[in-house]
């Protein structure tokens, strides 16, 4: 295959032209575009149920992670006919954007071939587009606070959620941060979800101001873990579960168990090579987020 | 009663300088010893250190290190270093400000030299004069002159009395030979030494019998020994270290918030629970009781769910797990 510029493959009956497979994507790790496509192809059984019916934002790195990248919400014009699209108004106005829905393997492979290193989607699915089916706690340690500090805050958030009868699913961000996704019954507005997450975040800041902050000014976060509740918004997207990250070592945003969080973990160890083996062994730790949840936010919203 | 607690946060035993060589010591001053027409370039090092156990002051409630701030009470702001100047209070509430240039001016005139004034016998100097000891190491190109001065002082048995400026202050100093090194003892000026005549307790007379005096002298002679510094250790410090080590071993340690132990997480969890309960009370609500009846969670297949599942067992189990 060396030197082949273009490779026509058939994926589930769809013809796809894969291009520049030998282009270096992670130059320091010797990982090529074909490794990117291989990863998403192998992870498809775990990833697709999560992606189903969510407006997809393309984050494209046509020249690899060292090159320029761009966000693309509108489905590219040259997309094959069989790529599903959904017209959505991002700001609630008349203007609609045709988002891609990544509901099958050919679409996922096609997106990978476009250089989509990262997977970004909405927190809601068509049918309930205005009602997210999960809430996000996005924890970002600001130096000298460390990843370990983010884990500590994550454990406290787990405890607070349990107080309200809620269960959250932890995952690495693939970078320096940590995420907790809380599966929700899709009946709340983005605003309500944000309010609930904001309530928990402020509760933590009040009790543990030494380590927690909701301060928007980066300069004021120093040494603390920033609890970003604003990620809970309409059309907000962030690195999705099992998304590769454009960072050295090709890390993956990886679901972990709370036991692993308690024991401490190294986010770099979850990467393009290790995660496929890990999910083969452990299955999809994010299974609770695949199907519609019955978890409700009423207990928190009463206090907001 | 106490607003602060003190917690040990230092290294247990600070290695002595000899272990890793002199380069670990910081030159605090470079200059020259000058006497007559001879100039001996030297570098100054601190010769002694205080082995005090370092404690940090913490806020007793949350165990956070206390922050010290330089505040201006009039402007009500924290004053950054570059906005701090030195003022001399020449009469109550009135200051004349001296800036760095003013200090630098004086230093240029007298600095960078240990000016030897006289050579005297060491025994003539009462220890009350001594402040602090510095090593004088030969400076660049000064090895020969240094060796010459050292040998000459050794042979004559004399020590030098000198004046030196260190950190904007002129000191009286004694330069002498210690092992193979020239050392400088900074000294108080005579005007800085108080007279015991001011002590009212000493203003009395008493008649001593010869017998009593002879017995006291005999007692002293019985206890007379060679001075062996190795014999003397800091008992208080060692007792304190023993307590500290026992507390660390027994986990009776105050964790700094930066790296809380598992116990800290539980404490915080209690505080979070209390905060939630207060919020409920303020709203006139009953706290929610998790019923553990979440559906469709695939709990069996997913350790994630099990670990976080809010059933009534969850809390004690979590405590055990984090408390290990």
XYZ file of C-alpha atoms in Angstrom, chain B residues 29-254:
226
model
C 29.363 38.272 48.814
C 32.493 38.690 46.720
C 35.207 41.139 47.645
C 38.718 41.370 48.999
C 40.556 41.465 52.269
C 42.755 44.536 52.200
C 45.586 45.273 54.553
C 48.356 47.654 53.722
C 49.010 47.330 50.025
C 47.898 43.699 49.840
C 44.538 42.707 48.407
C 43.264 39.151 48.879
C 40.197 38.397 46.773
C 37.680 36.361 48.746
C 34.179 34.927 48.519
C 31.912 34.906 51.514
C 29.818 31.924 52.613
C 27.641 31.508 55.667
C 29.435 29.128 58.027
C 26.587 28.126 60.294
C 22.988 27.148 59.966
C 20.117 26.903 62.362
C 18.653 23.445 62.572
C 15.264 24.582 63.725
C 12.348 22.444 62.613
C 10.307 24.465 60.216
C 6.607 24.787 60.876
C 3.932 26.414 58.788
C 1.070 28.284 60.304
C -2.260 26.860 59.185
C -5.797 27.953 59.654
C -7.008 25.459 62.294
C -10.398 25.025 60.661
C -9.378 23.998 57.154
C -5.629 23.365 57.540
C -4.722 25.823 54.825
C -1.355 27.588 55.116
C -1.946 31.127 56.321
C -1.251 33.741 53.699
C 0.782 36.765 54.657
C -0.069 39.910 52.869
C 1.587 43.294 52.854
C -1.386 45.593 52.987
C -1.690 49.329 52.902
C -4.416 50.164 55.430
C -5.133 53.533 53.810
C -5.438 52.445 50.162
C -6.850 49.074 51.285
C -4.808 47.170 48.718
C -2.165 44.458 48.783
C 1.092 46.246 48.044
C 3.349 44.566 45.459
C 7.100 44.399 46.165
C 7.944 47.043 43.586
C 5.755 49.561 45.394
C 7.440 49.093 48.756
C 10.095 51.618 49.768
C 12.079 52.055 52.956
C 11.276 54.998 55.145
C 13.117 56.361 58.181
C 10.837 57.672 60.888
C 12.694 60.802 61.930
C 9.834 61.956 64.114
C 6.575 60.303 65.045
C 4.605 59.652 61.860
C 7.064 61.464 59.603
C 9.318 59.526 57.299
C 12.149 60.300 54.959
C 12.271 57.793 52.101
C 15.530 56.216 51.003
C 15.597 54.429 47.677
C 17.948 51.773 46.336
C 20.239 54.431 44.838
C 20.779 55.979 48.252
C 21.892 52.654 49.695
C 23.976 51.824 46.657
C 25.853 55.111 47.020
C 27.118 54.236 50.482
C 28.007 50.716 49.509
C 30.177 51.849 46.626
C 32.297 53.905 48.983
C 33.104 51.258 51.524
C 32.045 47.975 50.124
C 33.591 44.869 48.714
C 36.468 44.927 51.098
C 37.306 43.553 54.480
C 39.485 46.397 55.727
C 41.906 45.115 58.326
C 42.630 47.654 61.027
C 44.619 45.789 63.674
C 45.980 42.355 64.528
C 45.187 41.234 68.105
C 45.105 38.112 70.271
C 41.927 36.071 70.009
C 41.663 35.604 73.781
C 41.318 39.340 74.203
C 37.911 39.350 72.537
C 34.969 38.506 74.704
C 32.445 36.176 72.936
C 29.689 38.711 73.608
C 30.947 40.590 70.535
C 30.380 37.767 68.082
C 27.331 37.799 65.822
C 27.768 35.341 62.987
C 30.504 33.379 61.283
C 31.315 33.390 57.580
C 33.787 31.331 55.605
C 36.166 33.349 53.471
C 37.141 31.273 50.434
C 39.900 32.398 48.053
C 38.472 34.428 45.176
C 39.494 34.110 41.543
C 43.255 34.521 41.155
C 43.722 35.050 44.860
C 44.906 31.586 45.870
C 48.482 32.564 46.569
C 47.730 35.763 48.499
C 45.094 33.859 50.466
C 47.536 31.093 51.409
C 50.144 33.664 52.379
C 47.797 35.573 54.683
C 46.490 32.357 56.216
C 50.008 31.063 56.920
C 51.190 34.388 58.311
C 48.249 34.614 60.683
C 48.759 31.054 61.804
C 52.437 31.621 62.470
C 51.904 34.870 64.344
C 48.963 33.516 66.346
C 47.174 36.787 65.770
C 43.745 37.479 64.451
C 42.691 40.521 62.432
C 40.115 43.114 63.435
C 38.441 44.586 60.352
C 35.486 46.563 59.097
C 33.191 45.206 56.412
C 29.891 46.197 54.822
C 27.399 43.388 54.253
C 23.874 44.095 53.098
C 23.930 47.833 53.680
C 25.322 47.560 57.161
C 28.832 48.091 58.374
C 30.108 45.468 60.744
C 33.059 45.096 62.951
C 34.676 41.741 62.249
C 37.377 39.371 63.359
C 39.244 37.423 60.702
C 41.003 34.284 61.891
C 42.174 30.871 60.778
C 39.793 27.955 61.315
C 41.137 24.603 60.151
C 42.386 25.386 56.606
C 40.062 28.283 56.089
C 39.956 31.966 56.868
C 36.787 32.783 58.711
C 35.212 36.070 59.554
C 33.188 36.593 62.702
C 31.000 39.633 62.424
C 30.970 41.513 65.704
C 28.865 44.051 67.458
C 30.304 47.496 67.780
C 30.991 48.302 71.433
C 28.139 50.808 71.336
C 25.760 47.973 70.540
C 26.651 45.968 73.620
C 24.686 46.618 76.735
C 26.179 46.757 80.187
C 24.956 44.348 82.858
C 25.148 47.314 85.228
C 21.591 48.141 84.161
C 20.258 44.953 85.772
C 18.720 45.912 89.138
C 18.865 42.290 90.288
C 22.643 42.513 90.453
C 22.688 45.493 92.719
C 23.484 43.673 95.974
C 26.379 42.454 98.075
C 26.784 39.223 100.003
C 29.520 37.719 102.150
C 30.786 34.303 101.012
C 32.583 31.995 103.403
C 35.857 30.514 102.263
C 34.518 27.009 102.887
C 31.548 27.434 100.620
C 33.685 28.898 97.926
C 36.232 26.103 98.117
C 33.485 23.477 97.800
C 31.992 25.177 94.783
C 35.352 25.386 93.082
C 35.971 21.688 93.789
C 32.625 20.809 92.268
C 33.489 22.699 89.141
C 36.860 21.024 88.914
C 35.203 17.637 89.241
C 32.981 18.414 86.297
C 35.792 19.891 84.255
C 36.273 18.213 80.893
C 37.710 18.794 77.491
C 35.304 20.652 75.230
C 33.826 17.922 73.013
C 31.133 19.467 70.803
C 30.006 16.057 69.527
C 28.587 15.368 72.989
C 25.941 18.008 72.804
C 22.774 17.431 70.878
C 19.551 19.355 70.618
C 17.308 17.276 72.882
C 14.273 19.427 72.287
C 14.617 19.101 68.531
C 14.995 15.347 68.749
C 11.961 14.995 70.982
C 9.972 17.120 68.575
C 11.130 15.041 65.600
C 10.097 11.885 67.446
C 6.592 13.287 67.915
C 6.414 14.315 64.280
C 7.560 10.918 63.055
C 5.081 9.141 65.305
C 2.274 11.298 63.983
C 3.264 10.637 60.401
C 3.481 6.889 61.055
C 0.130 6.950 62.844
C -1.379 9.015 60.044
C -2.168 11.736 62.544
C -0.983 14.203 59.981
C -2.754 17.333 58.901
